Tab-separated table of C-alpha atoms and ligand atoms in Angstrom:
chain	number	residue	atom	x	y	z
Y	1	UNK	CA	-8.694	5.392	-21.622
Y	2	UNK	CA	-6.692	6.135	-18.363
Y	3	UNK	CA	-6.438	2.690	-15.798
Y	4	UNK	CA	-7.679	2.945	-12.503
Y	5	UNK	CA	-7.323	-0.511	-11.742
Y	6	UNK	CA	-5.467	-3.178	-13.655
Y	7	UNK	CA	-5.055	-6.962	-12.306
Y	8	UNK	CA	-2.379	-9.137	-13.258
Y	9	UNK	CA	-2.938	-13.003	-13.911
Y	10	UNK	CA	-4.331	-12.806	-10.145
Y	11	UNK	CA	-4.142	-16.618	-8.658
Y	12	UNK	CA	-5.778	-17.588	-5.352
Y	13	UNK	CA	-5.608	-20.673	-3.819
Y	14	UNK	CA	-7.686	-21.580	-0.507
Y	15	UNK	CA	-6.026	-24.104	1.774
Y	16	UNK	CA	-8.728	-24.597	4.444
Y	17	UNK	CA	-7.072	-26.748	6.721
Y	18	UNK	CA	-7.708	-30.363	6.454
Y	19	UNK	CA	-10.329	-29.119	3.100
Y	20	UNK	CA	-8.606	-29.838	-0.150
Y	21	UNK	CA	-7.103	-27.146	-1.794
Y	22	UNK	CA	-9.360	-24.698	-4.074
Y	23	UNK	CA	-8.263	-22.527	-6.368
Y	24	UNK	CA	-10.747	-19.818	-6.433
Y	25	UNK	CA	-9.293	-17.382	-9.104
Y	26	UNK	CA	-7.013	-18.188	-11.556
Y	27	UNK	CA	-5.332	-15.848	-14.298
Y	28	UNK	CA	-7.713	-13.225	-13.738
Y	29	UNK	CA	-6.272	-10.401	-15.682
Y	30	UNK	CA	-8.517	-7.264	-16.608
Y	31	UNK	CA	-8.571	-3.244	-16.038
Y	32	UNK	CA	-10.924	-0.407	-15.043
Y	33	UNK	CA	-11.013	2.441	-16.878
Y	34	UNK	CA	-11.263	5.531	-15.019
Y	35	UNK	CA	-14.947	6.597	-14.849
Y	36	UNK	CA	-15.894	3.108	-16.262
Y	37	UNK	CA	-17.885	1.223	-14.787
Y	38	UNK	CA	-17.130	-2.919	-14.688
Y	39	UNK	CA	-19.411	-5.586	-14.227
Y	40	UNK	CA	-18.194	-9.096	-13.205
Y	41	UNK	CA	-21.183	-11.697	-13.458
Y	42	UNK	CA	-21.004	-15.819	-12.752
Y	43	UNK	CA	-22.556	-18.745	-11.108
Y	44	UNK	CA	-22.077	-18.736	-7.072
Y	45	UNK	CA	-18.672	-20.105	-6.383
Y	46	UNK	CA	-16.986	-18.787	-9.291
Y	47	UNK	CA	-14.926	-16.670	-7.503
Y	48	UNK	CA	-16.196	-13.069	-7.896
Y	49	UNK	CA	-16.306	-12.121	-4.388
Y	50	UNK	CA	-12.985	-13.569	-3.964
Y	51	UNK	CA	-11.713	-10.886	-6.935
Y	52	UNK	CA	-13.170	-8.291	-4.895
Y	53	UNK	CA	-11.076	-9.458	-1.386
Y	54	UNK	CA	-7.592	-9.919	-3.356
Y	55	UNK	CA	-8.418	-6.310	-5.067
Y	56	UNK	CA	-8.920	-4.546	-1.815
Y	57	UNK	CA	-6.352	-6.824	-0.260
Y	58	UNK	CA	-8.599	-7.865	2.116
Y	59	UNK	CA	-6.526	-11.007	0.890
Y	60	UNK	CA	-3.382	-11.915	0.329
Y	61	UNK	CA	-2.823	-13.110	-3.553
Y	62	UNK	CA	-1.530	-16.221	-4.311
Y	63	UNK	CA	0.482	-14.925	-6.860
Y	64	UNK	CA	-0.065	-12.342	-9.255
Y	65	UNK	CA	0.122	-8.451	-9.065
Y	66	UNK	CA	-2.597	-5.450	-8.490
Y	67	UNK	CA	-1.996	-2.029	-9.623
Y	68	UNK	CA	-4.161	1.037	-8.160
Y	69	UNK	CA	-3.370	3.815	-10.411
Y	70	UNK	CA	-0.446	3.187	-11.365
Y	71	UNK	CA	1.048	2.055	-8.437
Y	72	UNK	CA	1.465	-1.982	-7.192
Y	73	UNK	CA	-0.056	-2.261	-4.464
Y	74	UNK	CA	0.223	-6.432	-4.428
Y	75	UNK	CA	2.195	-6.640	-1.152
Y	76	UNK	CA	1.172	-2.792	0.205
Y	77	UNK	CA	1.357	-2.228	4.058
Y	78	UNK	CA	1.169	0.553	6.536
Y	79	UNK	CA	0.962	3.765	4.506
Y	80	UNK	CA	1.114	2.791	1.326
Y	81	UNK	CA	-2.314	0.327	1.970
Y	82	UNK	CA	-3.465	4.003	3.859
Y	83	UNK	CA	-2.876	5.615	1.196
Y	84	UNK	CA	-4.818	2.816	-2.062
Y	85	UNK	CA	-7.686	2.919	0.885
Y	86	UNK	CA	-7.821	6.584	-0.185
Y	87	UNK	CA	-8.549	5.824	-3.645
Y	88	UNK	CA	-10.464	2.082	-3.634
Y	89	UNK	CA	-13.564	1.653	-1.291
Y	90	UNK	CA	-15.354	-1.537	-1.197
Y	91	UNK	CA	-18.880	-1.874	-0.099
Y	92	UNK	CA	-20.296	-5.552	0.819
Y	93	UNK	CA	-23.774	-7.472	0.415
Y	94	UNK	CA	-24.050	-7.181	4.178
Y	95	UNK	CA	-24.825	-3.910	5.214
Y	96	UNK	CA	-25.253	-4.308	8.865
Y	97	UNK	CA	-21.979	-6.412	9.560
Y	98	UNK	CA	-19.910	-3.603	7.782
Y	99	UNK	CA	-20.704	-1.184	10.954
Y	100	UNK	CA	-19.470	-1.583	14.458
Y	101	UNK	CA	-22.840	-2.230	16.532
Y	102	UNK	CA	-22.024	-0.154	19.610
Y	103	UNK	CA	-21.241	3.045	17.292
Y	104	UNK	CA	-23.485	5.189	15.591
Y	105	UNK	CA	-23.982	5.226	11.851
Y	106	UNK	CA	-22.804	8.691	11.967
Y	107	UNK	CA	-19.752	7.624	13.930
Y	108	UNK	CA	-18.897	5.090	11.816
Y	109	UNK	CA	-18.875	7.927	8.346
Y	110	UNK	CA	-16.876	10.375	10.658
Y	111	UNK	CA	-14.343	7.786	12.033
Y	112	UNK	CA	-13.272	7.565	8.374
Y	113	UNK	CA	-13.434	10.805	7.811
Y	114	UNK	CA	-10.988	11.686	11.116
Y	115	UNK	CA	-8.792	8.970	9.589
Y	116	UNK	CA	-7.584	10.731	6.747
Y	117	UNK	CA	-7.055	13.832	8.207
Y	118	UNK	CA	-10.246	15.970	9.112
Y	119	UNK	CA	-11.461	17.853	12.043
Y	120	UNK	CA	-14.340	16.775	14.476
Y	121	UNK	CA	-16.377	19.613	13.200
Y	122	UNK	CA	-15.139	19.020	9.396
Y	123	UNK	CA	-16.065	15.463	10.140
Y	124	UNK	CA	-19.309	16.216	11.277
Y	125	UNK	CA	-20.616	18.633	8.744
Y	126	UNK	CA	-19.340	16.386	5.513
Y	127	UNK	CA	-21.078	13.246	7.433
Y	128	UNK	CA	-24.487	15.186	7.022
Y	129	UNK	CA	-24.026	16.208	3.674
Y	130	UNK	CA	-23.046	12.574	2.524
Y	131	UNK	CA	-26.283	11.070	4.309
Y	132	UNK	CA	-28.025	13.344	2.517
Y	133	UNK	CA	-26.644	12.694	-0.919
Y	134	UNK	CA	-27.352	9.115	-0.412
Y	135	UNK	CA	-31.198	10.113	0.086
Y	136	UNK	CA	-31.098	9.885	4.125
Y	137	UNK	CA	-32.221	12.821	6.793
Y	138	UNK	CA	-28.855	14.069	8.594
Y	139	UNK	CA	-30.131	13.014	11.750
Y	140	UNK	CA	-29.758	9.189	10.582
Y	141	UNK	CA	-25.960	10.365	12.026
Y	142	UNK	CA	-27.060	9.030	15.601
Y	143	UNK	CA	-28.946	5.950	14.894
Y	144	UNK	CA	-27.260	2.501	16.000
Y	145	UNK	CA	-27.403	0.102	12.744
Y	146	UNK	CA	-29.433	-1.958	14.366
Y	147	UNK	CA	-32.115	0.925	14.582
Y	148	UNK	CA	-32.706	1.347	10.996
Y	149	UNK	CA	-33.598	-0.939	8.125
Y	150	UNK	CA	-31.355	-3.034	5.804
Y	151	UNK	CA	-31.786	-0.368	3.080
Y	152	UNK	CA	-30.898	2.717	5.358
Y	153	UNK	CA	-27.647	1.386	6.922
Y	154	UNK	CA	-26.767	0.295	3.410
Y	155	UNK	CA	-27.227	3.905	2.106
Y	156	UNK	CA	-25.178	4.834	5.149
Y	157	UNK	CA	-22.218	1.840	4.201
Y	158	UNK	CA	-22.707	3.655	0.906
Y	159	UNK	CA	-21.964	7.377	2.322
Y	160	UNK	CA	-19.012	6.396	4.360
Y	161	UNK	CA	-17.240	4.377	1.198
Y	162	UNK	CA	-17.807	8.038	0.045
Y	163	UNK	CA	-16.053	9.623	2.310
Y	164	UNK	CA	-12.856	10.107	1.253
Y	165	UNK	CA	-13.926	10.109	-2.490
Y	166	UNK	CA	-12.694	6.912	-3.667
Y	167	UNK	CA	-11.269	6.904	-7.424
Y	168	UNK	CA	-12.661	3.329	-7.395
Y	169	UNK	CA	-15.404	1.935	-5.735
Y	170	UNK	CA	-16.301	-2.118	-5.295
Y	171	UNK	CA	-19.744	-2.972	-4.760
Y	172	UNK	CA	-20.116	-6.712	-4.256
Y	173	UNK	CA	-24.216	-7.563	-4.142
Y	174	UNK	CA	-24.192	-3.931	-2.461
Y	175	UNK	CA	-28.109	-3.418	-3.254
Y	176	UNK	CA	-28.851	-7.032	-4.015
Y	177	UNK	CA	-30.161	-6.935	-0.506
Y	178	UNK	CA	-32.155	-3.840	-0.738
Y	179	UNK	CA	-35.901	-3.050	-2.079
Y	180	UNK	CA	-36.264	-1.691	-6.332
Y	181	UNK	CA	-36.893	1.695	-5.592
Y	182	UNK	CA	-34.008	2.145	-3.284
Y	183	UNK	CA	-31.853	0.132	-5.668
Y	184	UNK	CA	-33.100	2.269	-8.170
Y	185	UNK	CA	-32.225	5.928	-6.548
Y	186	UNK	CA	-28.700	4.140	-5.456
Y	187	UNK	CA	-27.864	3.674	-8.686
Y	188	UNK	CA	-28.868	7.438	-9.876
Y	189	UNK	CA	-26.718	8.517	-7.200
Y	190	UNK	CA	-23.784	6.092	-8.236
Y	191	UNK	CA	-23.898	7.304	-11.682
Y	192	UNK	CA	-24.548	10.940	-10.782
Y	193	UNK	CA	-21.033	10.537	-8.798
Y	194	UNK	CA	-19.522	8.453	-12.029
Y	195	UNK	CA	-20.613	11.703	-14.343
Y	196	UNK	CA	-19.700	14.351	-11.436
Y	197	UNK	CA	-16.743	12.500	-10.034
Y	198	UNK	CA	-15.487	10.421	-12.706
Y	199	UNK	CA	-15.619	8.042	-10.213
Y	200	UNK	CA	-14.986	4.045	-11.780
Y	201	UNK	CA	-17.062	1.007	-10.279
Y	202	UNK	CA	-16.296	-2.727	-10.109
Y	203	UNK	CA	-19.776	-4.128	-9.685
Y	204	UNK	CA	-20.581	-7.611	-8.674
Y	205	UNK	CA	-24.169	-8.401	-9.814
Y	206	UNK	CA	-26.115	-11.066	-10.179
Y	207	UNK	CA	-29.168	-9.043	-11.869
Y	208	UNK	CA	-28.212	-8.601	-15.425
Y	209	UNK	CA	-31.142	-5.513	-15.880
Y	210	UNK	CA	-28.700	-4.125	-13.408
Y	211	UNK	CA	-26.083	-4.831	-14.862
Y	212	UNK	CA	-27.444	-3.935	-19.010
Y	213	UNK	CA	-28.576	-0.308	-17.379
Y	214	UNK	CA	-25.516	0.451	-15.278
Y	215	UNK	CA	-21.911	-0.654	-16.369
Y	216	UNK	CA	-20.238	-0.310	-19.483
Y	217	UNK	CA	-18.386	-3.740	-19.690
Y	218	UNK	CA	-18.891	-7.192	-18.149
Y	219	UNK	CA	-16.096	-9.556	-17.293
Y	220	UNK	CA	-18.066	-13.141	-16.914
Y	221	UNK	CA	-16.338	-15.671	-14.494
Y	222	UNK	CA	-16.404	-19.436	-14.067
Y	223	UNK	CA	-14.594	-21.722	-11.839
Y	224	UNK	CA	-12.208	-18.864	-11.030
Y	225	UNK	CA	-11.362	-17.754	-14.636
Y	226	UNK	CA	-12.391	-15.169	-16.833
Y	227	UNK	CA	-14.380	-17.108	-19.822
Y	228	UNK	CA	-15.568	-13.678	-21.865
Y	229	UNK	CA	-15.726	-10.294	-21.645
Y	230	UNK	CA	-17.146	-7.605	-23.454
Y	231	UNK	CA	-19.008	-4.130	-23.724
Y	232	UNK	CA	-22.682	-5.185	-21.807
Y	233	UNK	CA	-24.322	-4.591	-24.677
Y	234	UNK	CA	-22.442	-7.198	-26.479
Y	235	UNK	CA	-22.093	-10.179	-23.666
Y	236	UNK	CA	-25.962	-9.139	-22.465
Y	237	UNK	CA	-27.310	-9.579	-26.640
Y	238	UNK	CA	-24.918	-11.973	-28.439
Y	239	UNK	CA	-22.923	-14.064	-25.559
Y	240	UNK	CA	-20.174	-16.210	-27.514
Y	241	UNK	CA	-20.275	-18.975	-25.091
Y	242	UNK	CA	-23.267	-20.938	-23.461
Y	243	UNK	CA	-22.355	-20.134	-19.896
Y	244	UNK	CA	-22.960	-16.562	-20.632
Y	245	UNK	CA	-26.350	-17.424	-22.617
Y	246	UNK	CA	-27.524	-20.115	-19.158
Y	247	UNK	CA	-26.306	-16.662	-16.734
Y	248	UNK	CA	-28.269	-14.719	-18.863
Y	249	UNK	CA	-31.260	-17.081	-19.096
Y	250	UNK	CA	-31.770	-17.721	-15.396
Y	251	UNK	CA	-32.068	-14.563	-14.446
Y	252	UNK	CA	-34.510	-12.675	-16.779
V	1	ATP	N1	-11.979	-18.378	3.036
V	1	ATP	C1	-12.144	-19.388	2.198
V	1	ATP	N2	-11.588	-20.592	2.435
V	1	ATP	C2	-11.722	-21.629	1.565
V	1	ATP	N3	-12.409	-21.547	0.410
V	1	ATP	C3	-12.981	-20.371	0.114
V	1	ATP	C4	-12.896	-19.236	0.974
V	1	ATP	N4	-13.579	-18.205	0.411
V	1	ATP	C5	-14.064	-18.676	-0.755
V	1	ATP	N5	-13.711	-19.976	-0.940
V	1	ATP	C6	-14.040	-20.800	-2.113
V	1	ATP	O1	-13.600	-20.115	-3.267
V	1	ATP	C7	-14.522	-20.272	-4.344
V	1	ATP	C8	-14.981	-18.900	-4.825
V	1	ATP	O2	-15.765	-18.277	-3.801
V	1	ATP	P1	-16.342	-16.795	-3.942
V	1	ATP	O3	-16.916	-16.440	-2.624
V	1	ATP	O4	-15.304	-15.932	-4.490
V	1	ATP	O5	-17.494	-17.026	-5.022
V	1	ATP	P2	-18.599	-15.999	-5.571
V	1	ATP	O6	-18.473	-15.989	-7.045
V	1	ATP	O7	-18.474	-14.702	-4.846
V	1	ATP	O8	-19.979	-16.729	-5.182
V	1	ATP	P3	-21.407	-16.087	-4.729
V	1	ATP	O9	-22.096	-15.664	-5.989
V	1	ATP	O10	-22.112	-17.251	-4.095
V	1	ATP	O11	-21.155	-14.973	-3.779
V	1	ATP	C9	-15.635	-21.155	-3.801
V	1	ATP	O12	-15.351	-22.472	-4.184
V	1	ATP	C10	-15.513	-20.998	-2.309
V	1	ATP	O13	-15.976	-22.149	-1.641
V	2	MG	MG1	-19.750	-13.609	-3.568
């Protein structure tokens, strides 16, 4: 299988001022197939968010290295960051926070639109049609965030991460937040796009349902490190290791 994403014994250690150190990740090595889609599941703290910033370099690694299709994009700046932005989108827990308040949702879609090249009327037109592919009216375009609910500005965080037509999108608790039947018709639509599109998914999850219908692997983390991985099927019906079986446990 082709690698859209591969990380490289990714270390990150937090020096919060007069906090003792804490190393968050440590050796975290795995890939993403393209058109796969990857869960990573573990107790709160163990670092899975923190995967997701040093991915999308939202970041900076400690040490360790982070190829985007082929290309190392550990230390990218400028253009080449531009240009792994045009292939990695990341969508947080947080809908609301990830749009400017004093823009409109539909500002917000086209701004990232405009930013990799199209028109105002190019941007305008594709910001419809992606509202409407993630289930909203077109007219959701000039509502303020804090005008709709949690579940419509996340569909709208989801259309603009679609924008540009990401080769690799990173959804950290990205419907954890929202209601089961919304959750439910965001997922059809992610894995409409993953059949369509080929489009891969790193998907941080704390609902293993979720997880068993929707990704093909599972990378489980504790205290920053990788401790088993497998196909879902495998980690979700025979974990090797008790952690898994306690993540497992809790939640169903
Ligand atoms: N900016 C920061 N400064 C210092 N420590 C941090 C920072 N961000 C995260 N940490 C620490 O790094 C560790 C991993 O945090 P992270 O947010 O990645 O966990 P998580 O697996 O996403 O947890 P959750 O399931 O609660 O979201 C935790 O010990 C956390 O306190
Ligand atoms: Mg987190």
């Amino acid at each position: 299988m082709e690698t859209v994403l591969e990380t490289r014994n990714l270390r990150k250690v937090f020096s919060a001022g007069s906090r003792e150190q804490v190393l968050a990740v440590d050796d975290v090595s795995f890939t993403v197939g393209v058109g796969e889609k990857v869960a990573i599941i573990g107790e709160s703290g163990s670092g899975k968010t923190t995967v997701a910033k040093l991915v999308t370099r939202l970041l900076a690694v400690t040490s360790g290295q982070i190829f985007l299709d082929g290309v190392d994009i550990t230390n990218a700046r400028g253009n080449t960051l531009k240009q792994a932005y045009r292939k990695m989108q990341m969508v947080f827990q947080s809908p609301i926070d990830s749009f400017d308040p004093r823009c409109t949702l539909g500002d917000g879609i086209a701004e990232s639109l405009r930013n990799h090249g199209a028109t105002k009327a190019e941007a305008q037109a594709e910001t419809a049609r992606l509202l409407t592919l993630c289930g909203l009216r077109a007219d959701f375009a000039n509502c303020y965030p804090h005008e709709v609910s949690g579940g419509q500005c996340q569909r709208a965080a989801i259309a603009r991460a679609l924008a540009i037509a990401p080769q690799l999108l990173i959804l950290d608790e990205a419907t954890s937040a929202l209601d089961v039947t919304v959750q439910a018709e965001i997922m059809a639509l992610l894995n409409r796009l993953q059949q369509e599109l080929s489009m891969s998914y790193l998907f941080i999850c704390h609902d293993i349902a979720l997880v068993q219908d929707f990704c093909d692997r599972v990378l489980v983390m504790k205290d920053g490190r990788i401790v088993e991985e497998g196909t879902a099927e495998a980690i979700i019906r025979h974990p090797q290791i008790e952690y898994t079986q306690m993540l497992i446990d809790s939640v169903l």
